[in-house]
mmCIF file of C-alpha atoms in Angstrom:
data_model
loop_
_atom_site.group_PDB
_atom_site.id
_atom_site.type_symbol
_atom_site.label_atom_id
_atom_site.label_comp_id
_atom_site.label_asym_id
_atom_site.label_seq_id
_atom_site.Cartn_x
_atom_site.Cartn_y
_atom_site.Cartn_z
ATOM 1 C CA UNK N 28 -48.117 77.816 19.327
ATOM 2 C CA UNK N 29 -47.403 74.150 19.687
ATOM 3 C CA UNK N 30 -48.716 73.704 15.885
ATOM 4 C CA UNK N 31 -46.346 76.366 14.290
ATOM 5 C CA UNK N 32 -43.152 74.897 16.784
ATOM 6 C CA UNK N 33 -44.090 71.503 15.238
ATOM 7 C CA UNK N 34 -44.092 72.846 11.692
ATOM 8 C CA UNK N 35 -40.900 74.930 11.954
ATOM 9 C CA UNK N 36 -39.092 71.521 13.324
ATOM 10 C CA UNK N 37 -40.659 69.629 10.713
ATOM 11 C CA UNK N 38 -38.797 72.015 8.071
ATOM 12 C CA UNK N 39 -35.488 71.926 9.842
ATOM 13 C CA UNK N 40 -35.896 68.223 9.684
ATOM 14 C CA UNK N 41 -36.608 68.364 5.919
ATOM 15 C CA UNK N 42 -33.749 70.773 5.115
ATOM 16 C CA UNK N 43 -31.173 68.521 7.361
ATOM 17 C CA UNK N 44 -32.050 65.498 5.213
ATOM 18 C CA UNK N 45 -31.878 67.217 1.867
ATOM 19 C CA UNK N 46 -28.347 68.803 2.751
ATOM 20 C CA UNK N 47 -27.483 65.068 3.430
ATOM 21 C CA UNK N 48 -28.089 63.747 0.458
ATOM 22 C CA UNK N 49 -26.724 66.545 -1.443
ATOM 23 C CA UNK N 50 -23.447 65.959 0.144
ATOM 24 C CA UNK N 51 -23.696 62.199 -0.393
ATOM 25 C CA UNK N 52 -24.273 62.690 -4.041
ATOM 26 C CA UNK N 53 -21.561 65.313 -4.838
ATOM 27 C CA UNK N 54 -18.857 63.688 -2.448
ATOM 28 C CA UNK N 55 -19.343 60.043 -3.778
ATOM 29 C CA UNK N 56 -17.502 60.906 -7.340
ATOM 30 C CA UNK N 57 -14.536 62.406 -5.273
ATOM 31 C CA UNK N 58 -14.443 59.783 -2.756
ATOM 32 C CA UNK N 59 -14.559 56.913 -6.025
ATOM 33 C CA UNK N 60 -11.803 58.755 -7.824
ATOM 34 C CA UNK N 61 -9.788 59.079 -4.557
ATOM 35 C CA UNK N 62 -10.247 55.120 -3.968
ATOM 36 C CA UNK N 63 -9.303 54.545 -7.688
ATOM 37 C CA UNK N 64 -6.542 56.507 -7.593
ATOM 38 C CA UNK N 65 -5.084 54.627 -4.323
ATOM 39 C CA UNK N 66 -6.196 51.089 -5.473
ATOM 40 C CA UNK N 67 -4.938 51.460 -9.339
ATOM 41 C CA UNK N 68 -1.498 52.366 -8.414
ATOM 42 C CA UNK N 69 0.027 50.294 -11.200
ATOM 43 C CA UNK N 70 -3.172 50.173 -13.462
ATOM 44 C CA UNK N 71 -1.810 53.228 -15.772
ATOM 45 C CA UNK N 72 1.094 51.156 -16.523
ATOM 46 C CA UNK N 73 -0.496 47.878 -16.772
ATOM 47 C CA UNK N 74 -2.434 45.931 -19.440
ATOM 48 C CA UNK N 75 -4.625 42.817 -19.085
ATOM 49 C CA UNK N 76 -5.277 40.436 -21.875
ATOM 50 C CA UNK N 77 -5.297 36.841 -22.902
ATOM 51 C CA UNK N 78 -2.827 34.317 -24.858
ATOM 52 C CA UNK N 79 -3.639 31.147 -26.248
ATOM 53 C CA UNK N 80 -6.380 31.118 -23.629
ATOM 54 C CA UNK N 81 -4.791 32.161 -20.517
ATOM 55 C CA UNK N 82 -4.635 35.410 -18.688
ATOM 56 C CA UNK N 83 -1.797 37.469 -19.114
ATOM 57 C CA UNK N 84 -0.542 40.946 -17.293
ATOM 58 C CA UNK N 85 1.930 43.308 -18.933
ATOM 59 C CA UNK N 86 3.851 45.360 -16.606
ATOM 60 C CA UNK N 87 6.797 47.762 -17.282
ATOM 61 C CA UNK N 88 9.768 46.735 -15.458
ATOM 62 C CA UNK N 89 9.933 50.311 -13.996
ATOM 63 C CA UNK N 90 6.509 49.575 -12.498
ATOM 64 C CA UNK N 91 7.655 45.915 -11.353
ATOM 65 C CA UNK N 92 10.252 47.806 -9.419
ATOM 66 C CA UNK N 93 8.528 50.298 -8.055
ATOM 67 C CA UNK N 94 5.792 47.358 -6.753
ATOM 68 C CA UNK N 95 8.317 45.032 -5.402
ATOM 69 C CA UNK N 96 7.664 42.475 -7.788
ATOM 70 C CA UNK N 97 10.458 39.942 -7.879
ATOM 71 C CA UNK N 98 10.915 36.491 -9.842
ATOM 72 C CA UNK N 99 12.855 33.282 -9.364
ATOM 73 C CA UNK N 100 14.052 30.861 -11.847
ATOM 74 C CA UNK N 101 12.689 27.432 -11.094
ATOM 75 C CA UNK N 102 15.400 24.848 -10.905
ATOM 76 C CA UNK N 103 15.478 21.165 -11.681
ATOM 77 C CA UNK N 104 14.533 18.691 -8.939
ATOM 78 C CA UNK N 105 13.765 15.189 -8.489
ATOM 79 C CA UNK N 106 11.133 13.562 -6.121
ATOM 80 C CA UNK N 107 10.375 10.235 -4.863
ATOM 81 C CA UNK N 108 6.565 10.118 -4.464
ATOM 82 C CA UNK N 109 5.375 9.483 -0.575
ATOM 83 C CA UNK N 110 2.645 7.316 0.739
ATOM 84 C CA UNK N 111 0.569 9.103 3.230
ATOM 85 C CA UNK N 112 -0.649 6.845 6.042
ATOM 86 C CA UNK N 113 -2.027 6.776 9.680
ATOM 87 C CA UNK N 114 -1.027 4.577 12.319
ATOM 88 C CA UNK N 115 -0.944 4.034 16.461
ATOM 89 C CA UNK N 116 1.622 3.931 19.263
ATOM 90 C CA UNK N 117 1.170 0.361 20.446
ATOM 91 C CA UNK N 118 1.198 -0.363 24.225
ATOM 92 C CA UNK N 119 3.272 -3.411 24.713
ATOM 93 C CA UNK N 120 1.780 -4.416 28.108
ATOM 94 C CA UNK N 121 0.383 -7.817 26.508
ATOM 95 C CA UNK N 122 3.791 -8.311 24.812
ATOM 96 C CA UNK N 123 5.923 -7.965 27.981
ATOM 97 C CA UNK N 124 3.167 -10.151 30.058
ATOM 98 C CA UNK N 125 3.391 -13.096 27.402
ATOM 99 C CA UNK N 126 7.173 -12.984 27.276
ATOM 100 C CA UNK N 127 7.126 -13.061 31.281
ATOM 101 C CA UNK N 128 4.959 -16.273 31.122
ATOM 102 C CA UNK N 129 6.929 -17.515 28.348
ATOM 103 C CA UNK N 130 10.215 -17.240 30.353
ATOM 104 C CA UNK N 131 8.561 -18.698 33.463
ATOM 105 C CA UNK N 132 7.539 -21.753 31.410
ATOM 106 C CA UNK N 133 11.028 -22.062 29.823
ATOM 107 C CA UNK N 134 12.456 -21.985 33.333
ATOM 108 C CA UNK N 135 9.714 -24.622 34.728
ATOM 109 C CA UNK N 136 10.974 -26.846 32.065
ATOM 110 C CA UNK N 137 14.303 -26.305 32.478
ATOM 111 C CA UNK N 138 13.772 -27.163 36.149
ATOM 112 C CA UNK N 139 11.696 -30.378 35.137
ATOM 113 C CA UNK N 140 14.507 -31.292 32.706
ATOM 114 C CA UNK N 141 17.146 -31.537 35.575
ATOM 115 C CA UNK N 142 14.613 -33.256 37.763
ATOM 116 C CA UNK N 143 14.095 -35.905 35.421
ATOM 117 C CA UNK N 144 17.866 -36.788 35.029
ATOM 118 C CA UNK N 145 18.176 -37.379 38.802
ATOM 119 C CA UNK N 146 14.889 -38.908 39.043
ATOM 120 C CA UNK N 147 15.510 -41.511 36.259
ATOM 121 C CA UNK N 148 19.039 -42.345 37.276
ATOM 122 C CA UNK N 149 17.348 -42.799 40.789
ATOM 123 C CA UNK N 150 14.802 -45.312 39.256
ATOM 124 C CA UNK N 151 17.584 -47.059 37.258
ATOM 125 C CA UNK N 152 19.697 -47.536 40.541
ATOM 126 C CA UNK N 153 16.743 -48.868 42.647
ATOM 127 C CA UNK N 154 15.447 -51.179 39.887
ATOM 128 C CA UNK N 155 19.020 -52.683 39.530
ATOM 129 C CA UNK N 156 19.233 -53.359 43.250
ATOM 130 C CA UNK N 157 15.582 -54.780 43.331
ATOM 131 C CA UNK N 158 16.929 -57.367 40.537
ATOM 132 C CA UNK N 159 20.147 -58.035 42.692
ATOM 133 C CA UNK N 160 18.764 -60.315 45.404
ATOM 134 C CA UNK N 161 16.059 -57.898 46.154
ATOM 135 C CA UNK N 162 18.350 -55.463 48.159
ATOM 136 C CA UNK N 163 15.616 -52.727 47.426
ATOM 137 C CA UNK N 164 11.870 -53.532 48.145
ATOM 138 C CA UNK N 165 9.149 -53.449 45.018
ATOM 139 C CA UNK N 166 7.491 -50.370 46.720
ATOM 140 C CA UNK N 167 10.731 -48.192 46.545
ATOM 141 C CA UNK N 168 11.248 -48.989 43.053
ATOM 142 C CA UNK N 169 7.736 -48.157 42.351
ATOM 143 C CA UNK N 170 8.020 -44.873 44.001
ATOM 144 C CA UNK N 171 10.978 -43.880 42.213
ATOM 145 C CA UNK N 172 9.278 -44.692 38.703
ATOM 146 C CA UNK N 173 6.417 -42.622 39.846
ATOM 147 C CA UNK N 174 8.851 -39.861 40.672
ATOM 148 C CA UNK N 175 10.414 -40.173 37.398
ATOM 149 C CA UNK N 176 7.024 -40.043 35.587
ATOM 150 C CA UNK N 177 5.991 -37.335 37.550
ATOM 151 C CA UNK N 178 9.127 -35.153 36.431
ATOM 152 C CA UNK N 179 8.491 -36.274 32.543
ATOM 153 C CA UNK N 180 4.887 -35.222 32.887
ATOM 154 C CA UNK N 181 5.987 -32.050 34.404
ATOM 155 C CA UNK N 182 8.597 -31.324 31.613
ATOM 156 C CA UNK N 183 6.002 -32.201 28.901
ATOM 157 C CA UNK N 184 3.410 -29.633 30.494
ATOM 158 C CA UNK N 185 5.945 -26.760 30.623
ATOM 159 C CA UNK N 186 7.141 -27.353 27.216
ATOM 160 C CA UNK N 187 3.430 -27.396 26.137
ATOM 161 C CA UNK N 188 2.729 -23.930 27.897
ATOM 162 C CA UNK N 189 5.948 -22.523 26.359
ATOM 163 C CA UNK N 190 4.954 -23.634 23.021
ATOM 164 C CA UNK N 191 1.650 -22.353 23.472
ATOM 165 C CA UNK N 192 2.910 -18.784 24.609
ATOM 166 C CA UNK N 193 5.306 -18.540 21.758
ATOM 167 C CA UNK N 194 2.470 -19.269 19.136
ATOM 168 C CA UNK N 195 0.287 -16.556 21.189
ATOM 169 C CA UNK N 196 2.844 -14.078 20.655
ATOM 170 C CA UNK N 197 3.735 -15.190 17.037
ATOM 171 C CA UNK N 198 -0.241 -14.560 16.253
ATOM 172 C CA UNK N 199 -0.421 -11.336 17.832
ATOM 173 C CA UNK N 200 2.796 -9.633 17.563
ATOM 174 C CA UNK N 201 4.573 -11.596 14.259
ATOM 175 C CA UNK N 202 7.556 -13.716 13.749
ATOM 176 C CA UNK N 203 10.294 -10.561 14.379
ATOM 177 C CA UNK N 204 8.663 -9.551 17.550
ATOM 178 C CA UNK N 205 8.231 -13.212 19.115
ATOM 179 C CA UNK N 206 11.636 -13.707 18.252
ATOM 180 C CA UNK N 207 12.858 -10.968 20.266
ATOM 181 C CA UNK N 208 10.525 -11.743 23.161
ATOM 182 C CA UNK N 209 11.132 -15.160 23.179
ATOM 183 C CA UNK N 210 15.004 -14.858 23.808
ATOM 184 C CA UNK N 211 16.173 -15.596 27.557
ATOM 185 C CA UNK N 212 18.448 -12.677 27.362
ATOM 186 C CA UNK N 213 16.681 -9.529 25.628
ATOM 187 C CA UNK N 214 18.470 -8.079 22.663
ATOM 188 C CA UNK N 215 19.187 -4.425 21.851
ATOM 189 C CA UNK N 216 15.889 -3.819 19.747
ATOM 190 C CA UNK N 217 13.832 -5.268 22.366
ATOM 191 C CA UNK N 218 15.703 -3.584 25.304
ATOM 192 C CA UNK N 219 15.164 -0.180 23.675
ATOM 193 C CA UNK N 220 11.298 -0.924 23.669
ATOM 194 C CA UNK N 221 11.443 -2.243 27.217
ATOM 195 C CA UNK N 222 13.278 0.883 28.529
ATOM 196 C CA UNK N 223 10.996 3.164 26.639
ATOM 197 C CA UNK N 224 13.863 4.743 24.449
ATOM 198 C CA UNK N 225 11.685 3.746 21.529
ATOM 199 C CA UNK N 226 8.103 3.098 20.923
ATOM 200 C CA UNK N 227 6.312 0.306 18.692
ATOM 201 C CA UNK N 228 4.248 1.930 15.949
ATOM 202 C CA UNK N 229 1.525 0.030 13.771
ATOM 203 C CA UNK N 230 0.993 1.779 10.419
ATOM 204 C CA UNK N 231 -1.742 0.888 8.050
ATOM 205 C CA UNK N 232 -0.395 1.512 4.459
ATOM 206 C CA UNK N 233 -3.172 1.816 1.606
ATOM 207 C CA UNK N 234 -3.770 -1.890 0.021
ATOM 208 C CA UNK N 235 -2.326 -0.576 -3.361
ATOM 209 C CA UNK N 236 0.801 0.587 -1.583
ATOM 210 C CA UNK N 237 4.026 -1.945 -2.270
ATOM 211 C CA UNK N 238 5.029 -3.630 0.720
ATOM 212 C CA UNK N 239 7.942 -1.627 2.565
ATOM 213 C CA UNK N 240 11.699 -2.744 2.022
ATOM 214 C CA UNK N 241 13.517 -3.038 5.482
ATOM 215 C CA UNK N 242 15.607 0.230 4.441
ATOM 216 C CA UNK N 243 12.728 2.024 3.378
ATOM 217 C CA UNK N 244 12.605 5.411 5.180
ATOM 218 C CA UNK N 245 9.222 6.234 7.518
ATOM 219 C CA UNK N 246 8.467 9.335 9.065
ATOM 220 C CA UNK N 247 5.990 9.647 11.791
ATOM 221 C CA UNK N 248 4.488 12.619 13.778
ATOM 222 C CA UNK N 249 1.380 12.881 16.040
ATOM 223 C CA UNK N 250 -1.679 14.011 14.126
ATOM 224 C CA UNK N 251 -1.688 17.670 14.109
ATOM 225 C CA UNK N 252 2.235 17.977 14.588
ATOM 226 C CA UNK N 253 3.369 17.132 11.072
ATOM 227 C CA UNK N 254 6.418 19.273 11.590
ATOM 228 C CA UNK N 255 7.782 17.134 14.420
ATOM 229 C CA UNK N 256 8.376 13.978 12.071
ATOM 230 C CA UNK N 257 10.898 11.399 13.370
ATOM 231 C CA UNK N 258 12.263 8.570 11.303
ATOM 232 C CA UNK N 259 11.121 5.197 12.217
ATOM 233 C CA UNK N 260 12.816 1.763 11.616
ATOM 234 C CA UNK N 261 10.898 -1.340 10.019
ATOM 235 C CA UNK N 262 10.303 -4.362 12.009
ATOM 236 C CA UNK N 263 7.953 -6.507 10.211
ATOM 237 C CA UNK N 264 4.518 -6.871 8.853
ATOM 238 C CA UNK N 265 1.946 -7.009 11.555
ATOM 239 C CA UNK N 266 -0.778 -9.780 12.001
ATOM 240 C CA UNK N 267 -2.939 -7.306 13.922
ATOM 241 C CA UNK N 268 -5.273 -5.179 12.264
ATOM 242 C CA UNK N 269 -6.537 -1.429 13.249
ATOM 243 C CA UNK N 270 -10.314 -1.552 13.868
ATOM 244 C CA UNK N 271 -10.478 2.247 12.714
ATOM 245 C CA UNK N 272 -7.983 2.233 9.948
ATOM 246 C CA UNK N 273 -8.256 0.038 6.971
ATOM 247 C CA UNK N 274 -5.122 -1.030 5.120
ATOM 248 C CA UNK N 275 -1.946 -3.498 5.344
ATOM 249 C CA UNK N 276 -0.478 -2.982 8.544
ATOM 250 C CA UNK N 277 3.300 -3.123 9.521
ATOM 251 C CA UNK N 278 5.327 -2.512 12.915
ATOM 252 C CA UNK N 279 7.931 0.158 13.120
ATOM 253 C CA UNK N 280 10.349 1.332 15.969
ATOM 254 C CA UNK N 281 10.472 4.958 16.475
ATOM 255 C CA UNK N 282 12.067 7.190 18.995
ATOM 256 C CA UNK N 283 9.835 8.328 22.034
ATOM 257 C CA UNK N 284 10.378 12.121 21.256
ATOM 258 C CA UNK N 285 6.702 13.322 21.259
ATOM 259 C CA UNK N 286 5.035 10.269 20.933
ATOM 260 C CA UNK N 287 3.198 8.445 23.483
ATOM 261 C CA UNK N 288 1.502 4.928 23.758
ATOM 262 C CA UNK N 289 -1.783 4.871 22.395
ATOM 263 C CA UNK N 290 -1.479 8.231 20.525
ATOM 264 C CA UNK N 291 -2.476 8.632 16.880
ATOM 265 C CA UNK N 292 0.070 9.033 14.285
ATOM 266 C CA UNK N 293 0.235 10.424 10.673
ATOM 267 C CA UNK N 294 3.413 8.699 8.642
ATOM 268 C CA UNK N 295 4.732 9.299 5.006
ATOM 269 C CA UNK N 296 6.682 6.610 3.459
ATOM 270 C CA UNK N 297 9.047 6.996 0.723
ATOM 271 C CA UNK N 298 7.725 4.954 -2.629
ATOM 272 C CA UNK N 299 9.875 2.701 -3.931
ATOM 273 C CA UNK N 300 10.868 3.014 -7.671
ATOM 274 C CA UNK N 301 12.573 5.702 -9.697
ATOM 275 C CA UNK N 302 12.053 9.300 -8.611
ATOM 276 C CA UNK N 303 10.303 11.637 -11.005
ATOM 277 C CA UNK N 304 11.854 14.736 -12.452
ATOM 278 C CA UNK N 305 10.567 18.049 -12.330
ATOM 279 C CA UNK N 306 10.669 21.489 -10.090
ATOM 280 C CA UNK N 307 9.573 22.426 -6.716
ATOM 281 C CA UNK N 308 7.420 25.528 -6.829
ATOM 282 C CA UNK N 309 8.004 27.811 -3.808
ATOM 283 C CA UNK N 310 4.907 28.674 -1.498
ATOM 284 C CA UNK N 311 5.729 32.323 -2.107
ATOM 285 C CA UNK N 312 5.026 31.893 -5.699
ATOM 286 C CA UNK N 313 1.365 30.562 -5.397
ATOM 287 C CA UNK N 314 -1.874 32.678 -5.439
ATOM 288 C CA UNK N 315 -5.457 30.883 -4.953
ATOM 289 C CA UNK N 316 -8.178 31.613 -7.158
ATOM 290 C CA UNK N 317 -11.345 29.086 -7.884
ATOM 291 C CA UNK N 318 -10.076 26.809 -5.520
ATOM 292 C CA UNK N 319 -7.045 25.991 -7.665
ATOM 293 C CA UNK N 320 -3.007 27.171 -7.395
ATOM 294 C CA UNK N 321 -1.596 29.342 -9.917
ATOM 295 C CA UNK N 322 1.963 31.099 -10.672
ATOM 296 C CA UNK N 323 2.538 33.863 -12.850
ATOM 297 C CA UNK N 324 5.166 32.740 -15.439
ATOM 298 C CA UNK N 325 7.312 35.250 -16.939
ATOM 299 C CA UNK N 326 6.626 35.399 -20.793
ATOM 300 C CA UNK N 327 8.630 38.225 -21.446
ATOM 301 C CA UNK N 328 10.395 41.357 -19.834
ATOM 302 C CA UNK N 329 7.227 42.811 -19.283
ATOM 303 C CA UNK N 330 4.825 40.347 -19.662
ATOM 304 C CA UNK N 331 3.420 37.481 -17.150
ATOM 305 C CA UNK N 332 1.006 34.719 -17.602
ATOM 306 C CA UNK N 333 -1.149 33.246 -15.188
ATOM 307 C CA UNK N 334 -0.357 29.305 -15.015
ATOM 308 C CA UNK N 335 -2.198 26.760 -12.909
ATOM 309 C CA UNK N 336 0.171 24.105 -10.713
ATOM 310 C CA UNK N 337 -0.624 20.854 -8.772
ATOM 311 C CA UNK N 338 -0.388 20.987 -4.988
ATOM 312 C CA UNK N 339 -0.869 17.307 -4.848
ATOM 313 C CA UNK N 340 3.021 16.807 -3.736
ATOM 314 C CA UNK N 341 4.515 18.420 -0.965
ATOM 315 C CA UNK N 342 8.378 18.960 -1.346
ATOM 316 C CA UNK N 343 9.900 20.883 1.398
ATOM 317 C CA UNK N 344 8.469 24.864 1.062
ATOM 318 C CA UNK N 345 6.545 24.367 -1.932
ATOM 319 C CA UNK N 346 5.121 21.571 -4.192
ATOM 320 C CA UNK N 347 6.752 19.515 -6.601
ATOM 321 C CA UNK N 348 5.518 19.526 -10.033
ATOM 322 C CA UNK N 349 6.597 17.412 -13.255
ATOM 323 C CA UNK N 350 4.257 19.045 -15.817
ATOM 324 C CA UNK N 351 3.316 22.592 -16.369
ATOM 325 C CA UNK N 352 6.080 24.334 -15.362
ATOM 326 C CA UNK N 353 9.650 23.596 -16.215
ATOM 327 C CA UNK N 354 13.373 24.338 -15.000
ATOM 328 C CA UNK N 355 14.405 27.561 -16.378
ATOM 329 C CA UNK N 356 10.919 29.135 -16.066
ATOM 330 C CA UNK N 357 10.792 32.434 -14.228
ATOM 331 C CA UNK N 358 7.859 33.011 -11.516
ATOM 332 C CA UNK N 359 6.760 35.703 -9.420
ATOM 333 C CA UNK N 360 7.581 35.138 -5.789
ATOM 334 C CA UNK N 361 6.953 38.380 -4.511
ATOM 335 C CA UNK N 362 3.977 40.500 -5.906
ATOM 336 C CA UNK N 363 1.839 37.875 -7.591
ATOM 337 C CA UNK N 364 -1.354 38.749 -5.626
ATOM 338 C CA UNK N 365 -1.054 42.328 -7.121
ATOM 339 C CA UNK N 366 -0.905 41.055 -10.583
ATOM 340 C CA UNK N 367 -4.011 39.042 -9.604
ATOM 341 C CA UNK N 368 -5.726 41.981 -8.424
ATOM 342 C CA UNK N 369 -5.097 43.721 -11.554
ATOM 343 C CA UNK N 370 -7.149 40.963 -13.353
ATOM 344 C CA UNK N 371 -10.265 41.350 -11.132
ATOM 345 C CA UNK N 372 -10.104 44.993 -11.347
ATOM 346 C CA UNK N 373 -9.952 44.597 -15.259
ATOM 347 C CA UNK N 374 -12.825 41.923 -15.513
ATOM 348 C CA UNK N 375 -14.894 44.229 -12.899
ATOM 349 C CA UNK N 376 -14.351 47.324 -15.160
ATOM 350 C CA UNK N 377 -15.339 45.398 -18.437
ATOM 351 C CA UNK N 378 -18.682 44.059 -16.816
ATOM 352 C CA UNK N 379 -19.381 47.777 -15.715
ATOM 353 C CA UNK N 380 -18.467 48.793 -19.223
ATOM 354 C CA UNK N 381 -21.044 46.407 -20.382
#
């Protein structure tokens, strides 16, 4: 009985497996046909080819409209290449400390200078009285002279300390910031730094970049937040270097905004010289293939050619190109990915036919 039941169960299992594969075999063609019909919604009206070595896609105006394909004419634009750099928001604690010590040394020198005037005058008075019939003792004259010389030494020490501190500020922060810091009354630029309305940013430009002019705009933003760029004002060359960044260093003043002391920043400096002429290719026109950026440029009412573009220079919501595409060219800005898919399907079909 058990053997008979086992045979029956085995036969049922075999029949189920056979039926499953029959369904798979006969249903496969219908499924592929349905899929091809859905995916190749413009295949019947498109043709893929080549022209001068470049891939082209021919698509009737009616199919373009049905597929939602639109084009945009590129217009002439000019662009001045920007230099990319990195930098650091500098804490100015040491600058403030050196300024405080310098002003204290200056104050000490001023006090000593005032005392010298009195002590010298007192010594001269007593010395004269000593010469006139010894109305004042020699000891009093000597004490007055010692006081005078002590004030002279005090003035010299204060002047030396102030001079040393001024040189230290200059070596660490440069001539411009040293000039700001050694003024008794802080100027507007230094006040904005001290009151934290602005921050000091040190930027390391590439060695082959031209030295920035005072009126050359610089945009800075925290790393990872390039959409929050703020304009920074040139201060001076920086005598300091950045241990983690190689390049020529410069100081800039930037609004506080999203910046904080010690923060790493990315910077963009407009290059000096003439602007280059070209066009800005919108981001919506670009498709990516084989690690390159491409656009579909209109050759005729129903024909488009895939053309490589450069993405080296960002400009607004696109990329600036000075060659390859030009003003007056029409490129697809909606539906470019659809044409790229048509190319792929054509290539796959040819491979299968082979």
